[in-house]
mmCIF file of C-alpha atoms and ligand atoms in Angstrom:
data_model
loop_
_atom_site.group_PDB
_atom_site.id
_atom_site.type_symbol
_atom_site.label_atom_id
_atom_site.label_comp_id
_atom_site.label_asym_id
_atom_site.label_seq_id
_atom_site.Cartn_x
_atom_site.Cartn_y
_atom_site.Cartn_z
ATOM 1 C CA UNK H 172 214.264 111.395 -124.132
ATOM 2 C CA UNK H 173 215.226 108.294 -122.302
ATOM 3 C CA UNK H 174 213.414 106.552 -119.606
ATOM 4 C CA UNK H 175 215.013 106.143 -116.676
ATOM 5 C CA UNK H 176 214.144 104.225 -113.359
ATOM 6 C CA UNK H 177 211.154 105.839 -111.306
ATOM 7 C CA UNK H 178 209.817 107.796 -114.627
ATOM 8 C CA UNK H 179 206.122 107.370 -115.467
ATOM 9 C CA UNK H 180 205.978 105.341 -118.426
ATOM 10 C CA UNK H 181 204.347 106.676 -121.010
ATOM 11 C CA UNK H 182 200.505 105.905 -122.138
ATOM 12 C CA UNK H 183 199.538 105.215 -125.552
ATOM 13 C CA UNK H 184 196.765 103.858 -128.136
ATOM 14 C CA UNK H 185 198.070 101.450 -130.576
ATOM 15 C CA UNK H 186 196.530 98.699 -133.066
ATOM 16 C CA UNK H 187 197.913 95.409 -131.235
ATOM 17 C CA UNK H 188 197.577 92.004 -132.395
ATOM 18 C CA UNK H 189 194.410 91.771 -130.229
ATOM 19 C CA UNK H 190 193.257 95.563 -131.023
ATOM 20 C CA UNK H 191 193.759 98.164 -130.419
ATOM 21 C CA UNK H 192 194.381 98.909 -126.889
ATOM 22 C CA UNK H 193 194.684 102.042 -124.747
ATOM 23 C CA UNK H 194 197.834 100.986 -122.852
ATOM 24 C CA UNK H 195 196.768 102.244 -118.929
ATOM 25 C CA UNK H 196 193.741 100.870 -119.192
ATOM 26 C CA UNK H 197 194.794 97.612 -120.712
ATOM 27 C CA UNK H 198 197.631 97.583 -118.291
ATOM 28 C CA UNK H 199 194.862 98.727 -114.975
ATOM 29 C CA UNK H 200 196.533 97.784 -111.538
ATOM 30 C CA UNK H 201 198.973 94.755 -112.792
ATOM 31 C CA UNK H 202 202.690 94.922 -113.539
ATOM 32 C CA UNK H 203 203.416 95.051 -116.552
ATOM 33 C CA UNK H 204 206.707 94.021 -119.117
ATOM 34 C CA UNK H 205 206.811 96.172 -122.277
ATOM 35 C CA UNK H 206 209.973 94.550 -124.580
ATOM 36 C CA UNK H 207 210.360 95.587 -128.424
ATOM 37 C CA UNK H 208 211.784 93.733 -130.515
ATOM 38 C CA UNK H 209 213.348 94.400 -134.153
ATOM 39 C CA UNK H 210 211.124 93.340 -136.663
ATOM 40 C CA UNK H 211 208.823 90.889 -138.092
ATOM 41 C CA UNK H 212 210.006 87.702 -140.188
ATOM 42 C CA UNK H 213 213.553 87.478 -138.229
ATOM 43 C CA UNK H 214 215.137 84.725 -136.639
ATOM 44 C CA UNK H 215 216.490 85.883 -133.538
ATOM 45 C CA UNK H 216 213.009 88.067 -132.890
ATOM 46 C CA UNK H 217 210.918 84.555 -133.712
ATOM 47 C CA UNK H 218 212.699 82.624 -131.340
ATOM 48 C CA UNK H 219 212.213 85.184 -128.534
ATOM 49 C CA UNK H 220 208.317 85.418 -128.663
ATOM 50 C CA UNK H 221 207.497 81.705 -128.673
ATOM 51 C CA UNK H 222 209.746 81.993 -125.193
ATOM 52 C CA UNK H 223 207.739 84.220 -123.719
ATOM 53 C CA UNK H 224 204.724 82.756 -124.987
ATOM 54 C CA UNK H 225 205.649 79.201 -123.238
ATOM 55 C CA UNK H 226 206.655 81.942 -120.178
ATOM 56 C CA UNK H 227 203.451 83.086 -119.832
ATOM 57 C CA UNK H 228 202.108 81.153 -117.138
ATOM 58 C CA UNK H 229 204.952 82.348 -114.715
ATOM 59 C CA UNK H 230 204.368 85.860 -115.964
ATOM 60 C CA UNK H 231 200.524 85.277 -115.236
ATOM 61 C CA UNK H 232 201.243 83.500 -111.646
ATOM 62 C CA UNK H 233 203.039 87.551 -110.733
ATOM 63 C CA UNK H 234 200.387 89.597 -112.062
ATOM 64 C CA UNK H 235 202.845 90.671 -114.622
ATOM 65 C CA UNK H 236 200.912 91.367 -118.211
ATOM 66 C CA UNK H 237 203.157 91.115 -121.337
ATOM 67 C CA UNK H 238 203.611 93.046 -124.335
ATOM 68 C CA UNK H 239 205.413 93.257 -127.647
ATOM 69 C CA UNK H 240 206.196 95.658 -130.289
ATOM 70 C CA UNK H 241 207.060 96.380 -133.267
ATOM 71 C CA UNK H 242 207.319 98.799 -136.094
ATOM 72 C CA UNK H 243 205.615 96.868 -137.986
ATOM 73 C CA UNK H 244 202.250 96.629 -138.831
ATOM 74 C CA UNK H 245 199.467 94.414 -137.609
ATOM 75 C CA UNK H 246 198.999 93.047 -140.726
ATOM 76 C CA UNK H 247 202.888 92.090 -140.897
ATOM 77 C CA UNK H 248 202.199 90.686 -137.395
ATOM 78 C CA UNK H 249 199.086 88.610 -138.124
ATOM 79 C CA UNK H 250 200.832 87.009 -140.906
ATOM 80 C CA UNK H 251 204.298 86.597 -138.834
ATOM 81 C CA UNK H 252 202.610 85.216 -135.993
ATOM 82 C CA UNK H 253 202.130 81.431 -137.393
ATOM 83 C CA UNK H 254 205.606 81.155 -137.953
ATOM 84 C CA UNK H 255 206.358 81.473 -134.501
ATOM 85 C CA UNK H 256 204.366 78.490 -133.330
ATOM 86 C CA UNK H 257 205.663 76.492 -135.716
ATOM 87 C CA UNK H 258 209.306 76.817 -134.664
ATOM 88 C CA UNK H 259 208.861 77.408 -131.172
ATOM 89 C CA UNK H 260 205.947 75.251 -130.405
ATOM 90 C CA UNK H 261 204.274 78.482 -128.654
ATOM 91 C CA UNK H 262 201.414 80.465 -129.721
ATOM 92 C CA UNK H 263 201.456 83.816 -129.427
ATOM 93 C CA UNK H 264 199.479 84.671 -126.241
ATOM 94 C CA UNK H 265 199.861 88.108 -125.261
ATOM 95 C CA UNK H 266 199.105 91.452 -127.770
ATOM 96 C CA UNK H 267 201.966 92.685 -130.201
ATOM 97 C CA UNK H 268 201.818 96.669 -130.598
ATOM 98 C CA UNK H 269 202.363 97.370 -134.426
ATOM 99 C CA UNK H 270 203.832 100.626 -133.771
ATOM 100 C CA UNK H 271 204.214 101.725 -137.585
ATOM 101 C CA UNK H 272 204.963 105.673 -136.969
ATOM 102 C CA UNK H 273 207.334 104.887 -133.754
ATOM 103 C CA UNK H 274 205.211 107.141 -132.279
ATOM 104 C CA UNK H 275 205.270 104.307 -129.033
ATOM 105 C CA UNK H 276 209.171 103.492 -130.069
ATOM 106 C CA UNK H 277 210.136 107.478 -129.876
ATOM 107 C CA UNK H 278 207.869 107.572 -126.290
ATOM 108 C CA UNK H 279 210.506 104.894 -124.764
ATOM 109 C CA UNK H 280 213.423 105.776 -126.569
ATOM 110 C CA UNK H 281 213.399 102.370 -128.063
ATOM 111 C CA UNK H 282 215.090 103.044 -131.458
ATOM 112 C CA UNK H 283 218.935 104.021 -131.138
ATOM 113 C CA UNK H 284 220.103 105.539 -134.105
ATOM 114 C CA UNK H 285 223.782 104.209 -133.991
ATOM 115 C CA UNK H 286 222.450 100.990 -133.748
ATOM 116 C CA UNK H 287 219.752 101.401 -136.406
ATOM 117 C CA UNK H 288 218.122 104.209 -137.484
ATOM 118 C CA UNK H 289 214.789 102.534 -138.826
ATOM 119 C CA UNK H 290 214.479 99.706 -136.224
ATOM 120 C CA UNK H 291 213.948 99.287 -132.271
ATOM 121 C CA UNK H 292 216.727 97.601 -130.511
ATOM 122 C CA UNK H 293 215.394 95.244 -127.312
ATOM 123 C CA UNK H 294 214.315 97.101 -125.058
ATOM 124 C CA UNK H 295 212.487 95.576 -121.743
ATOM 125 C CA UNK H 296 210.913 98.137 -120.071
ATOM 126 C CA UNK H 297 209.041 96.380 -116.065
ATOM 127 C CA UNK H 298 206.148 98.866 -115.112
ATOM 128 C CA UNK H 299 204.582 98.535 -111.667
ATOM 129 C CA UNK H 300 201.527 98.749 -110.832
ATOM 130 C CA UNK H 301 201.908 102.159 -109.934
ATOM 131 C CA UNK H 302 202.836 102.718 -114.123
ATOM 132 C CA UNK H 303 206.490 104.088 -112.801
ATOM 133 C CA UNK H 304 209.206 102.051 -114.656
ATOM 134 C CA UNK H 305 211.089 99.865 -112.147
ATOM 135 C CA UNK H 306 213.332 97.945 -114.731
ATOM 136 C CA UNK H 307 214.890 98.565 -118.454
ATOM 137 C CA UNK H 308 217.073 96.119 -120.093
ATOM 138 C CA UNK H 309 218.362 97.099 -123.564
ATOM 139 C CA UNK H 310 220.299 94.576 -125.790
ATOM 140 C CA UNK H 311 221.348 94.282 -129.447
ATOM 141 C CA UNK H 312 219.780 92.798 -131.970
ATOM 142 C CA UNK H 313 221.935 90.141 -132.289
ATOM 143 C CA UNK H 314 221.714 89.148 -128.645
ATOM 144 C CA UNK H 315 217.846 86.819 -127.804
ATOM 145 C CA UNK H 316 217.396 87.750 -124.290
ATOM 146 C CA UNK H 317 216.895 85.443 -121.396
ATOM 147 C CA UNK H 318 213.265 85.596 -120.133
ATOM 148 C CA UNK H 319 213.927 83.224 -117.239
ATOM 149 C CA UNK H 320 216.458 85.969 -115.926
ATOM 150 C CA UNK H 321 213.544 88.300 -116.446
ATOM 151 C CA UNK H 322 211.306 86.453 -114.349
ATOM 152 C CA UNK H 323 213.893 86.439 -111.512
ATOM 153 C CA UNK H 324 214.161 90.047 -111.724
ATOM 154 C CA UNK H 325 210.603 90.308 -111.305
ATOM 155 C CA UNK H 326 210.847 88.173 -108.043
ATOM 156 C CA UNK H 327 213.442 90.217 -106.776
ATOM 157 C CA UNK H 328 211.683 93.624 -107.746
ATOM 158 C CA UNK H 329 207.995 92.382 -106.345
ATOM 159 C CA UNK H 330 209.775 90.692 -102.807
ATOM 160 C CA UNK H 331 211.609 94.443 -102.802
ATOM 161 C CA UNK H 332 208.634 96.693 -103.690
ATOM 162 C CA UNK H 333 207.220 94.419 -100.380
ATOM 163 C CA UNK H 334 209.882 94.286 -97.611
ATOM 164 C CA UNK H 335 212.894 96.308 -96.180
ATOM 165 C CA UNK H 336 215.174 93.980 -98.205
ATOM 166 C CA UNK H 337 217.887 93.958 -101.607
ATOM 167 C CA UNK H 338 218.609 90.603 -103.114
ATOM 168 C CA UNK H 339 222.129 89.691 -103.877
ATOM 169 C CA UNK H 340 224.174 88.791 -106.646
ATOM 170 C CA UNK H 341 222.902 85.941 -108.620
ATOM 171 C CA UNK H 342 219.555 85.347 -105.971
ATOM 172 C CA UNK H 343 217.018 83.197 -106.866
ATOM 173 C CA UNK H 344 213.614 82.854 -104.852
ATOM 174 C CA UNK H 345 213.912 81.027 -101.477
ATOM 175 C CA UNK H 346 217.474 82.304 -100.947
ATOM 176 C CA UNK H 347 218.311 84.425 -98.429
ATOM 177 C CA UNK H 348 217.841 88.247 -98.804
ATOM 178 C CA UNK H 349 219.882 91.463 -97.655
ATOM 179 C CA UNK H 350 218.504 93.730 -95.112
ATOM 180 C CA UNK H 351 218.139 97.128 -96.124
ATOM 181 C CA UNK H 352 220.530 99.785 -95.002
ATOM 182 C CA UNK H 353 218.307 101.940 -93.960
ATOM 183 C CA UNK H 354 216.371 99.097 -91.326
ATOM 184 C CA UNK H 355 218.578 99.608 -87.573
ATOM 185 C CA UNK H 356 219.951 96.343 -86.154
ATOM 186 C CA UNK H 357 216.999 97.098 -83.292
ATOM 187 C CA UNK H 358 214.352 97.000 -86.186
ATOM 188 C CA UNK H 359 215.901 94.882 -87.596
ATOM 189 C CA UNK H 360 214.829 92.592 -84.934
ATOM 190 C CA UNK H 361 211.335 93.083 -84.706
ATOM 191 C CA UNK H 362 211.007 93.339 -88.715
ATOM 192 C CA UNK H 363 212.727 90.044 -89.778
ATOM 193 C CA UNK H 364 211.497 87.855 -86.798
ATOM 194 C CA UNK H 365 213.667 84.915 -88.427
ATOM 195 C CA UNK H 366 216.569 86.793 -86.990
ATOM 196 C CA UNK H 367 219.445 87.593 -89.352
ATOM 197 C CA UNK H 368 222.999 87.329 -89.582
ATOM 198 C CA UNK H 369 225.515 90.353 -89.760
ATOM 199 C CA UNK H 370 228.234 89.452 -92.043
ATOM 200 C CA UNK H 371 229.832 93.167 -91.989
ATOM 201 C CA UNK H 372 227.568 95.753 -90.053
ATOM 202 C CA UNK H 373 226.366 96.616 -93.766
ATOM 203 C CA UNK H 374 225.884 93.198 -94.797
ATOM 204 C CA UNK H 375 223.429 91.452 -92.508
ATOM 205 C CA UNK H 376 221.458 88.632 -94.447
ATOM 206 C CA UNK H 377 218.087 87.396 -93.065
ATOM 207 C CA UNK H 378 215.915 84.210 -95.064
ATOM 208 C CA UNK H 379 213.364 85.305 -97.200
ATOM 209 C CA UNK H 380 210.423 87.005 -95.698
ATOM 210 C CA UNK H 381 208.031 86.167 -97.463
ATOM 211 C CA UNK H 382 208.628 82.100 -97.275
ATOM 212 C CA UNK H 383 207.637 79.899 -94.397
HETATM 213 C C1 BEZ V 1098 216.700 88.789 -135.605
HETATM 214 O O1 BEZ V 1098 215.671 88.755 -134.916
HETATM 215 O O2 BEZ V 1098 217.326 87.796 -135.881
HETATM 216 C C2 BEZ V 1098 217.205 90.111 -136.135
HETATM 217 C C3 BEZ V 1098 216.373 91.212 -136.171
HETATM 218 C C4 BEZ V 1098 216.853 92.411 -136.692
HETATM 219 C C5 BEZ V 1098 218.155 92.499 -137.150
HETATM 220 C C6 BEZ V 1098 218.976 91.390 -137.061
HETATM 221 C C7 BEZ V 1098 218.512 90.188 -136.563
#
């Protein structure tokens, strides 16, 4: 079944690069970004962990824990993993779920059978703190995602989770925000004491709250 915005993401107890984990607990109150990725020894797939490994800091800086996966095993991962910091220049820092049986893949409807019947495609699943899925991404395997993008999604989505507001097409932190349809002009007022502007009555675009 597929995972849709709001679900609770699944739990699960896998063999990770770092052992096995039960995913809750190693998750506890945090955010969290699950992404799979198609398999072991590949060159798109190599390139893509060393970016999140040199990522991690900004992931860290959120709260935001990261994990990969697999349907490979850990042993395929263990020996994979060297190869990554020798063409990205990144370690891998965070665990990589070996998920053998696809028993995690088949949770998150990660594996797309007109795509590929044996591997995942990338899937990006954001989990809040709350473990309810607040972002999926899904691209081919052909396609490295962007992990910057991902960390401006997770601005947006942790400013949001905080404050009346939406952010706007192509918004990066410290730009101003949208006011939430819901908010009246009148609480409006008291709410975003920087005052805001109303470009249409359903438009009305305040700085960002959170910034001084
Ligand atoms: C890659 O990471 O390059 C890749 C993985 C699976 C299929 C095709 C490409």
């Amino acid at each position: 079944m597929a995972i849709r915005l709001g679900d609770v993401a699944p739990n699960f107890k896998a063999d990770t690069t770092d052992g096995p984990i039960d995913f809750y607990d190693w998750k506890g109150n945090s955010w969290a970004v699950l992404f799979s990725h198609p398999k072991d020894f590949t060159p798109v797939c190599t390139t893509e962990l060393g970016a999140v490994a040199k990522l991690k800091p900004e992931f860290d800086k959120r709260n935001v824990k990261v994990i990969g996966l697999s349907v490979d095993p850990v042993d395929s991962h263990h020996k994979w993993v060297g190869d990554i910091a020798d063409v990205t220049g990144h370690a891998l820092n965070f665990p990589l779920v070996a998920d053998p049986d696809r028993a995690v893949a088949t949770a998150y409807d990660m594996i797309h059978p007109n795509a590929s019947e044996t591997v995942t495609v990338r899937s990006v699943f954001v989990i809040g703190p709350d473990n309810k899925i607040k972002l999926t991404l899904t691209y081919p395997a052909s396609t490295g995602r962007n992990f910057q993008e991902l960390i401006r999604v997770i601005d947006s989505l942790q400013l949001t989770s905080g404050y009346s507001v939406a952010t706007p097409a192509d918004w990066k932190p410290g730009e101003d925000v949208i006011i939430a349809l819901n908010v009246s002009d009148e609480d409006a007022k008291t709410r975003f004491p920087k005052g805001f502007v109303a470009k249409k009555p359903y438009l009305r675009v305040t700085p960002q709250p959170d910034r001084g």
